[in-house]
Short mmCIF file of C-alpha atoms and ligand atoms in Angstrom, two decimals:
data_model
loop_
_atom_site.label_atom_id
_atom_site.label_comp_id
_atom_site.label_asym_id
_atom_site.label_seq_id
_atom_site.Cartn_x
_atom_site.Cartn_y
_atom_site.Cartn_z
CA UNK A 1 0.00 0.00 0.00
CA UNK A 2 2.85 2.19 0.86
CA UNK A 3 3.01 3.65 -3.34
CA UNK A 4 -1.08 4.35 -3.19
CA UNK A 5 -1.35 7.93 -3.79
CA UNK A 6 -4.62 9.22 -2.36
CA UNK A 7 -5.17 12.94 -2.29
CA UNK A 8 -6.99 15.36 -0.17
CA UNK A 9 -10.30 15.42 -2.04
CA UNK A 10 -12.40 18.31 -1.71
CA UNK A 11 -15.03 18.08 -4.24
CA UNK A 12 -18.61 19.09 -4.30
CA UNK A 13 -20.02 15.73 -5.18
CA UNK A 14 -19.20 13.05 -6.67
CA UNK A 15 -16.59 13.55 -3.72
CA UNK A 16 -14.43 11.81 -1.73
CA UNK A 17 -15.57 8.49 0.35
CA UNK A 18 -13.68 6.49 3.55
CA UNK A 19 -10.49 4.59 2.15
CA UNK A 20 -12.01 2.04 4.27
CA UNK A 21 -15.14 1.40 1.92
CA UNK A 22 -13.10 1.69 -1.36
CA UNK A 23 -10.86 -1.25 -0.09
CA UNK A 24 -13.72 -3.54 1.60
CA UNK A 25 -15.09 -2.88 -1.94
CA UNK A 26 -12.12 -3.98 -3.85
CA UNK A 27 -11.16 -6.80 -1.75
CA UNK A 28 -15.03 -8.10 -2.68
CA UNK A 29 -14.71 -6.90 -6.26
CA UNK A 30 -14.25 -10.28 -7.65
CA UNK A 31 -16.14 -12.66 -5.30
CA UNK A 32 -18.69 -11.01 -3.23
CA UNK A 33 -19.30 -13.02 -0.08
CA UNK A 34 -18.28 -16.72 -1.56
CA UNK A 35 -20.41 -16.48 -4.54
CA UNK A 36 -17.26 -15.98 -7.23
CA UNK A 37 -19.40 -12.93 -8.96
CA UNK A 38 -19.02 -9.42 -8.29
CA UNK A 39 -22.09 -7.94 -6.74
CA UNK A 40 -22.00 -6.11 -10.17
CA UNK A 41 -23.01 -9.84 -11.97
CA UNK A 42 -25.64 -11.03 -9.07
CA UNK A 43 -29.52 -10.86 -9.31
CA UNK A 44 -31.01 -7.71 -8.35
CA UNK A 45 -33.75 -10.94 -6.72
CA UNK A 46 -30.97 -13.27 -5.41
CA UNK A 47 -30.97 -13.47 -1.09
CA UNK A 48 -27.49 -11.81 -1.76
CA UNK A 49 -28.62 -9.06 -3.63
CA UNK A 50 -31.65 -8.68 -0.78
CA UNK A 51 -29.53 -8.88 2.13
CA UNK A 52 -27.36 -5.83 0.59
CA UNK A 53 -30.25 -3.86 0.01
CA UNK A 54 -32.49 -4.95 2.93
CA UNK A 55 -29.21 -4.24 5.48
CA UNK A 56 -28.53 -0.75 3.57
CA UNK A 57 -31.82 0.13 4.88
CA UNK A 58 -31.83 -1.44 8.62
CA UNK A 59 -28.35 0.57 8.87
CA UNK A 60 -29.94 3.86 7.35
CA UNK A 61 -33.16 3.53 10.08
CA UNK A 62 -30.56 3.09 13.02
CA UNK A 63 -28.21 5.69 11.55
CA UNK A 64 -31.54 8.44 11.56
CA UNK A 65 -33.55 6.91 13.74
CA UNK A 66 -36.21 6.56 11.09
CA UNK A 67 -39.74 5.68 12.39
CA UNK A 68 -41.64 2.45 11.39
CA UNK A 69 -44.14 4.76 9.42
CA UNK A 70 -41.35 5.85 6.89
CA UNK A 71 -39.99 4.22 3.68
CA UNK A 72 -36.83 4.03 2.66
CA UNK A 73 -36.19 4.02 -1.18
CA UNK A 74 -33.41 3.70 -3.14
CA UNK A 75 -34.39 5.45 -6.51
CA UNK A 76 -32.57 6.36 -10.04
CA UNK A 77 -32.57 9.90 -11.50
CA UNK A 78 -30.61 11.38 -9.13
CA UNK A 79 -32.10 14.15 -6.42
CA UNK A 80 -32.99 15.89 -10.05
CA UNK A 81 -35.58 13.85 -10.56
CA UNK A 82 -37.26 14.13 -6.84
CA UNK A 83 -37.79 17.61 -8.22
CA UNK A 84 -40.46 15.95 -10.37
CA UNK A 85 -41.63 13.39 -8.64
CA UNK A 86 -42.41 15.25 -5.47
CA UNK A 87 -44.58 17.89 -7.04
CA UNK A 88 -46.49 14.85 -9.07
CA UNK A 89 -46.85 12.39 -6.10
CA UNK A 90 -47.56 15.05 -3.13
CA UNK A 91 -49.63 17.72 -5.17
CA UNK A 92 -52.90 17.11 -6.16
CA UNK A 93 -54.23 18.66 -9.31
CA UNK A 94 -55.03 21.98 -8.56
CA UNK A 95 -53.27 22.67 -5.35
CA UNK A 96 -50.31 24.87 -5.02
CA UNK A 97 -46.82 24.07 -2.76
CA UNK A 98 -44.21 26.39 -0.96
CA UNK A 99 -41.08 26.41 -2.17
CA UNK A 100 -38.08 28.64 0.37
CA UNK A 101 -35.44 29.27 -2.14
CA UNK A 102 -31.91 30.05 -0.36
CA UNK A 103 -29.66 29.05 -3.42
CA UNK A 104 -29.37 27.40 -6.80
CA UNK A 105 -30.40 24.11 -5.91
CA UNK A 106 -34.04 25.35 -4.04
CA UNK A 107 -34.07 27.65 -7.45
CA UNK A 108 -34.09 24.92 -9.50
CA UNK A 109 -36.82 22.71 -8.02
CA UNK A 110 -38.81 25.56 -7.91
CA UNK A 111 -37.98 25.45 -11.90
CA UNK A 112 -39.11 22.09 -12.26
CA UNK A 113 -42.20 22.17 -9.60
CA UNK A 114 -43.69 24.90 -11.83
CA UNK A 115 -43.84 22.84 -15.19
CA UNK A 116 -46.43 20.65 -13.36
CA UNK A 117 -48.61 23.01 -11.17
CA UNK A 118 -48.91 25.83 -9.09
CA UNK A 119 -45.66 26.67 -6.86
CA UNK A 120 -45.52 29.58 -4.35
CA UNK A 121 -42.43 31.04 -3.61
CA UNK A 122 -42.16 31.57 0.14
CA UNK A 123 -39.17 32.94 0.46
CA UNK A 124 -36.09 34.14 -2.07
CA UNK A 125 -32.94 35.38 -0.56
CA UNK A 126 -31.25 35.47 -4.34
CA UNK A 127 -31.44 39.70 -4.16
CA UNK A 128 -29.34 39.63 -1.53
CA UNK A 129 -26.83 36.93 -3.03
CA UNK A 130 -27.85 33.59 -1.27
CA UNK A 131 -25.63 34.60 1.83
CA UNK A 132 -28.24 33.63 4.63
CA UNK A 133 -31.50 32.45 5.27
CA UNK A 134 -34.74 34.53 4.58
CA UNK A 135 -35.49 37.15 7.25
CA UNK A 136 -39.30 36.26 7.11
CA UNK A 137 -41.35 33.27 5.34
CA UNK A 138 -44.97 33.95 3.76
CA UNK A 139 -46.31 30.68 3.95
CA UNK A 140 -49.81 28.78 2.57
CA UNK A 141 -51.32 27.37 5.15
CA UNK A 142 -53.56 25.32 2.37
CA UNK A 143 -49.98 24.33 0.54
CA UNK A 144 -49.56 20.75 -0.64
CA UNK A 145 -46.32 20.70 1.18
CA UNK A 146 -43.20 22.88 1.98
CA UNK A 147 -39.99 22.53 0.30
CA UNK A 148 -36.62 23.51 1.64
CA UNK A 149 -33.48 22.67 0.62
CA UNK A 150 -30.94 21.83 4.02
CA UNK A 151 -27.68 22.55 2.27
CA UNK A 152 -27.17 24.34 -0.58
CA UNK A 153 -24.16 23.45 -2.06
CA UNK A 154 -23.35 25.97 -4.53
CA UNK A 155 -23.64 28.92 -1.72
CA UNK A 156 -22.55 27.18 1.52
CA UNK A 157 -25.83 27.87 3.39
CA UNK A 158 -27.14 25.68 5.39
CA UNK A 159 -29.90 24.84 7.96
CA UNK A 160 -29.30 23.57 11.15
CA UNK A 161 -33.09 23.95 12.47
CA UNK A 162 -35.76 22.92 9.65
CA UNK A 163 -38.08 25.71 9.28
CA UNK A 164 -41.47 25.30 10.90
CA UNK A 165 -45.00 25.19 8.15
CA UNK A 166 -48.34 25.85 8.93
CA UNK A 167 -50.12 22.84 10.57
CA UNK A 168 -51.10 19.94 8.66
CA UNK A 169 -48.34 21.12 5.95
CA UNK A 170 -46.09 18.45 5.26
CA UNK A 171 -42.38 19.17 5.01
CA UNK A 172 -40.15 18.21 2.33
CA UNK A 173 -36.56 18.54 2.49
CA UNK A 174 -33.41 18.36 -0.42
CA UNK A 175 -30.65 16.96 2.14
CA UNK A 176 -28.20 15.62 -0.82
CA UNK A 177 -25.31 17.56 0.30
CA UNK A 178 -25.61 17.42 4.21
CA UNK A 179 -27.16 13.98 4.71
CA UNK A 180 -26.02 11.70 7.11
CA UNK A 181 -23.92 14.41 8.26
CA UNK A 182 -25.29 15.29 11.52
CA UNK A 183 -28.52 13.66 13.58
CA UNK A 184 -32.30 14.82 12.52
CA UNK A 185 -35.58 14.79 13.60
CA UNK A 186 -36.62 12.66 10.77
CA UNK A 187 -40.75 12.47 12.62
CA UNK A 188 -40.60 16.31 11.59
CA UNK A 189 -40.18 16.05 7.89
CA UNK A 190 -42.86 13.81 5.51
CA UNK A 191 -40.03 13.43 3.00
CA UNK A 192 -36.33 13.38 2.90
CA UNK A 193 -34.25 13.12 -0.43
CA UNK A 194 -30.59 13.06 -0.87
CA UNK A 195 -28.25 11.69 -3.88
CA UNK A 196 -25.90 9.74 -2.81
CA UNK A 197 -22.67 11.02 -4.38
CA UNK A 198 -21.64 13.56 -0.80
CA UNK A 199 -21.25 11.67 1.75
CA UNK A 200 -23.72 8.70 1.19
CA UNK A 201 -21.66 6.92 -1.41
CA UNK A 202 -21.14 7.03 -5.31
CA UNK A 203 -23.61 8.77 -7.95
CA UNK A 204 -26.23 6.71 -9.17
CA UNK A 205 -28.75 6.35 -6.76
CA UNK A 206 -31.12 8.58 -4.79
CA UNK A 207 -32.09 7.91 -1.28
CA UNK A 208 -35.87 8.83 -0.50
CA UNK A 209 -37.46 9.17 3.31
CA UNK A 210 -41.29 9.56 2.75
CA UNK A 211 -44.03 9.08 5.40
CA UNK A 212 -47.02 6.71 5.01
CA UNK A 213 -49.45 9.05 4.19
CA UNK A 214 -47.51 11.01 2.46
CA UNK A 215 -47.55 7.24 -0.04
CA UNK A 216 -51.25 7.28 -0.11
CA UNK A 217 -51.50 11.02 -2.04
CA UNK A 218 -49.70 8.84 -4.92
CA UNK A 219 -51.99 9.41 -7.90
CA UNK A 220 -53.19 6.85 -10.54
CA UNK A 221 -52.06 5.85 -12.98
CA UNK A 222 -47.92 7.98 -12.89
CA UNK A 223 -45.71 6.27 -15.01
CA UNK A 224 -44.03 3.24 -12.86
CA UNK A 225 -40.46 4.51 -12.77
CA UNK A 226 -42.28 8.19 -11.26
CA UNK A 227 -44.62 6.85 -8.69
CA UNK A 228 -43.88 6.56 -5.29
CA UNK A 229 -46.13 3.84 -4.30
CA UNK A 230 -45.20 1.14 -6.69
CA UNK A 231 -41.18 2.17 -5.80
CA UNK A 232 -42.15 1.82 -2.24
CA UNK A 233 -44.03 -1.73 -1.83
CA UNK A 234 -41.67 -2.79 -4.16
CA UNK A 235 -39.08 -2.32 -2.24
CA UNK A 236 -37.07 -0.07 -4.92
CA UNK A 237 -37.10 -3.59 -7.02
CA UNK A 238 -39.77 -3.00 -9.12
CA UNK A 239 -37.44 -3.01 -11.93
CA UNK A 240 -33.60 -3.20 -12.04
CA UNK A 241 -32.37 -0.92 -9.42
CA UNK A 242 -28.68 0.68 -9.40
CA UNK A 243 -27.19 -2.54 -7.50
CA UNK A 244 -23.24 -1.50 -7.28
CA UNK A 245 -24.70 2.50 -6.12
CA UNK A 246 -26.86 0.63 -3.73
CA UNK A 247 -24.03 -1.85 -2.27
CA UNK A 248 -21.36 0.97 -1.89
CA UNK A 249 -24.08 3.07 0.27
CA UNK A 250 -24.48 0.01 2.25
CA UNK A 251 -20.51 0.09 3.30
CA UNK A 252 -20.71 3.70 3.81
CA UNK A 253 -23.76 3.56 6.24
CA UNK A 254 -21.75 0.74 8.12
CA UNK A 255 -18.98 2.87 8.10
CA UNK A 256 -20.96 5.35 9.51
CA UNK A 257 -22.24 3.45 12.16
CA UNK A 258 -18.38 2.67 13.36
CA UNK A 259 -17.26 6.14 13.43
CA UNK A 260 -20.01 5.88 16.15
CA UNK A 261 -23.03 7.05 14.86
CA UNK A 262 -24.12 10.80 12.99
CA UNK A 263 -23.68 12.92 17.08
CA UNK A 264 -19.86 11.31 16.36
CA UNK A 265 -19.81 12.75 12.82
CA UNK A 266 -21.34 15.96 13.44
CA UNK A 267 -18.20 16.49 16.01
CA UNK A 268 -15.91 15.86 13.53
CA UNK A 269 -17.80 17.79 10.99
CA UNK A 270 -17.94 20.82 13.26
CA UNK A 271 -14.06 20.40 14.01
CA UNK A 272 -13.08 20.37 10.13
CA UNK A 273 -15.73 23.61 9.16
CA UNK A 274 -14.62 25.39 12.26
CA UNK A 275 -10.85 25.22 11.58
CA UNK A 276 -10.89 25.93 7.61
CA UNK A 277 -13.85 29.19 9.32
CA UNK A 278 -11.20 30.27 11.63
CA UNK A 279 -8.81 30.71 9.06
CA UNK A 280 -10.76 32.71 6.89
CA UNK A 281 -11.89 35.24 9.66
CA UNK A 282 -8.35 35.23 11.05
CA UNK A 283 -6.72 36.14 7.41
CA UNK A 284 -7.94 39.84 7.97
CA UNK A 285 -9.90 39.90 4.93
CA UNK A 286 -7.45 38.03 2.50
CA UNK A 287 -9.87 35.51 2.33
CA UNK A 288 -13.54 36.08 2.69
CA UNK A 289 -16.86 33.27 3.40
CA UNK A 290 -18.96 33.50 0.96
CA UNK A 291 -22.16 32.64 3.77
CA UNK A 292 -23.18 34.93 6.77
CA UNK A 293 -21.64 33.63 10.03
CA UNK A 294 -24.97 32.19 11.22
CA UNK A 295 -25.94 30.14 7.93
CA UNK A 296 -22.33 28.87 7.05
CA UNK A 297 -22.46 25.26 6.12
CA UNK A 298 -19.85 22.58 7.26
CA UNK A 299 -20.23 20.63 4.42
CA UNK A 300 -19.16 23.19 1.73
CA UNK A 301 -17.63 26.14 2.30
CA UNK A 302 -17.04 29.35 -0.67
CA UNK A 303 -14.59 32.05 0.05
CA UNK A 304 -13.06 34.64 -2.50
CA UNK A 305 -9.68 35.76 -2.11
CA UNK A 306 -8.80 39.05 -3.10
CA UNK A 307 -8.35 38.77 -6.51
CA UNK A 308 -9.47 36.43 -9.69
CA UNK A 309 -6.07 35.51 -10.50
CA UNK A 310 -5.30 34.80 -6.92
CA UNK A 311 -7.44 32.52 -6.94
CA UNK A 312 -6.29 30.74 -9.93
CA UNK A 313 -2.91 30.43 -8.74
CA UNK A 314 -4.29 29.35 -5.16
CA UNK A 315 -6.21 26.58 -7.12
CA UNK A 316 -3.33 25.59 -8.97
CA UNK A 317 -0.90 25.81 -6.16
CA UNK A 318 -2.86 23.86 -4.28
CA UNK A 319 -3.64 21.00 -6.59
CA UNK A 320 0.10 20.83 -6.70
CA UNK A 321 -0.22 20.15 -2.41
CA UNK A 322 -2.38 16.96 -3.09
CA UNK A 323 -5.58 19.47 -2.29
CA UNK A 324 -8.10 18.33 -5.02
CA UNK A 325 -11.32 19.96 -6.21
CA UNK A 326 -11.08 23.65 -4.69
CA UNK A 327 -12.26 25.34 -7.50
CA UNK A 328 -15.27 27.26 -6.63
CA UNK A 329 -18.70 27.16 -8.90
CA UNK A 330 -18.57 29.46 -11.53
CA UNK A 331 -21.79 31.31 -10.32
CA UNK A 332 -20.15 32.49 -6.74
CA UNK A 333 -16.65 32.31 -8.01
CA UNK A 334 -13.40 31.95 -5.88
CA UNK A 335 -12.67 28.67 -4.09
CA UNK A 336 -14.82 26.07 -2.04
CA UNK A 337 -13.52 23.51 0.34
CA UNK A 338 -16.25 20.43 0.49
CA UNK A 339 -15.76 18.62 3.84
CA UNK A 340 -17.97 15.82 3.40
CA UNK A 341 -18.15 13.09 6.07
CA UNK A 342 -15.23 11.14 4.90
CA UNK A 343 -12.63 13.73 4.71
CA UNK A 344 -10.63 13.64 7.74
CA UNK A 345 -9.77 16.12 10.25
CA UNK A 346 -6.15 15.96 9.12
CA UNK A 347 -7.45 17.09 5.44
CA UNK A 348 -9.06 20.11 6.15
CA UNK A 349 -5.96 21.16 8.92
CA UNK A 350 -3.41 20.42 5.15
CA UNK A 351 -5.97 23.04 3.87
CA UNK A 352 -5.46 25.13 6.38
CA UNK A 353 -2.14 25.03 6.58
CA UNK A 354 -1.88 25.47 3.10
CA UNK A 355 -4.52 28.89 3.19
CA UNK A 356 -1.90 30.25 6.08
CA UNK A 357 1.00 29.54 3.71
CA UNK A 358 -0.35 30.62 0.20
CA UNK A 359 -1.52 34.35 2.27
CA UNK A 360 1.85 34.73 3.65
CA UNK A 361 3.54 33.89 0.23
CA UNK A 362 0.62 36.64 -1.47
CA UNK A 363 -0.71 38.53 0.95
N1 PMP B 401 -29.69 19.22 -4.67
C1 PMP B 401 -28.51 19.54 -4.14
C2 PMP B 401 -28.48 20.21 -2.81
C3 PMP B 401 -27.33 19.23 -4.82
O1 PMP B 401 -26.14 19.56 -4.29
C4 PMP B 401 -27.40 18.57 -6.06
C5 PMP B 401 -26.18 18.18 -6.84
N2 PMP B 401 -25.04 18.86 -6.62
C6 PMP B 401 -28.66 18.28 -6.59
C7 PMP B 401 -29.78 18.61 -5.85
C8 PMP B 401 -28.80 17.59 -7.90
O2 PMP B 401 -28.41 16.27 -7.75
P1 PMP B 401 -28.30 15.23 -8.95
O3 PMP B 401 -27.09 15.60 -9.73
O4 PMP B 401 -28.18 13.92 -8.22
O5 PMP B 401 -29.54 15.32 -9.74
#
């Protein structure tokens, strides 16, 4: 092992997953539990193939504390296509659903919610550059349901406390970039989505929370592959579901569970944001957080340095320090450092010390 070169890997998804799980993975590449075929060539139906799957979920309901009235899928499409299906398996012809949009990703299923139906817009912070979270919500107390999006991942905003509806309004939450990274109050949401590719596993598969009732709005007659129900009592085998994405979340949850459960990874979590924070508010201004102090996320973090071809050269520079994937997106500019759940405390302090460093050499 001593030639593997790994690097610090701080990309915004796809993005970097435990060494651990990448070699249980390989070492069962070939032969997966006895059976000489890689869980790639086994049945989607076989008692392996179930026992992946079925475990996957047993670990995820532990992991959240799920309650016995929620099901877990495992869906294809990517969180993308939750932007759909939500709006055509929660909102019943005619009625109208909030939407709080605090950065590209909320902006976007807003996009998609309105080809189908009536959307309300509860909230926009975009005037004011999807720094924070909205100063005041104007919410339908009739509304279908109320979407929010946890993290967004573009602007490094993210919520710590779900925002409360109107009675009786269901809550729907985008988690794909902070799930599984700290523990939630699943009993206060009716539906959770979340891609995989942060800190769940590889791309491929969407995960998918969604209360019981929330399953019995399910329309007639929505094509199989966009209906809830179907995906649901099926057990996300109603057809040929993305077996390798599903297996590879399975090691990751496990993984998960060793580290000692999400109150152990929101520790670490907080320890990698809050160094790689402290550094930017202790560069006097050399580097500046893209997010206002009390909505900074600690799974991705934006910050501008003071100029554009600073930043090029910091990018650069760094990738030539093993520090991967620090280019910002080109809507917010600058840099971002993702700290999912599997980079390590020892990652984000190279960052660090690379940010004191690269200031010293340019500041
Ligand atoms: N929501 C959030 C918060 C995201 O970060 C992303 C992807 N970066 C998406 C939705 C879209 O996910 P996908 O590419 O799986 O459709």
């Amino acid at each position: 092992m001593s030639d593997l070169k790994r690097v610090y890997n701080f990309n915004p998804g796809p993005g970097t997953l435990p060494l651990e799980v990448l070699q249980q993975a390989q070492a069962e590449l070939l032969d997966f539990k006895g059976t000489g075929m890689s869980v790639m060539e086994i049945s989607h139906r076989s008692k392996e193939f179930e026992s992946v799957i079925q475990t996957a979920e047993a670990d995820l309901r532990e992991l959240l504390g799920i309650p016995a009235n929620y099901k877990v899928m495992f869906l294809q499409g990517g969180a993308h296509l939750q932007f759909s299906m939500i709006p055509m398996n929660l909102r019943a012809a005619g009625a109208s659903a909030d939407y709080i949009v605090t950065g590209t990703w909320s902006k976007t299923a807003v996009k998609e919610a309105q080809k189908l139906g009536a959307t309300h817009v509860s909230a926009n912070t975009e005037a004011d550059g999807f720094k924070g979270f909205p100063a005041k919500l104007d919410l339908d107390p009739k509304a279908a349901y109320l979407h929010f999006t946890s993290n967004e991942t573009i602007h490094g905003v993210e919520y710590f406390t779900e925002p409360t509806p109107p009675a009786g309004v269901p809550l729907v939450c985008d988690a794909s970039s902070d799930f599984i990274s700290h523990p939630i109050d699943v009993s206060k949401y009716a539906l959770i989505y979340a891609g995989a590719q942060k800190n769940a596993g590889p791309s491929g598969v969407c995960i998918v929370i969604e209360r019981d009732d929330m399953i019995a709005r399910t329309p007639a007659n929505l094509p199989v592959m966009l209906d809830y129900k179907i995906m649901a009592e099926s057990g996300s085998l109603h057809n040929t579901p993305p077996c390798f994405a599903i297996y590879m979340v399975g090691l990751v949850l496990q993984w998960a569970k060793k580290q000692g459960g999400l109150a152990a990874i929101e520790k670490t979590n907080k320890t990698k944001a809050d160094l790689v924070y402290k550094a930017i508010d202790e560069s006097g201004g050399f580097y500046r957080g893209h997010a206002k102090p009390e909505a900074r996320s600690r799974m991705n973090i934006p910050f501008r340095l003071p100029s554009e071809e600073l930043e090029a050269t910091f990018a650069s520079e760094a990738k030539k320090n093993d520090l991967i994937g620090l280019k910002g997106h080109h809507s917010v500019g600058g840099m971002r450092a993702s700290l999912y759940n599997a980079m390590t405390v020892e990652g984000a302090q190279a960052l660090v010390n690379f940010m004191k460093e690269f200031q010293k050499k340019n500041g």
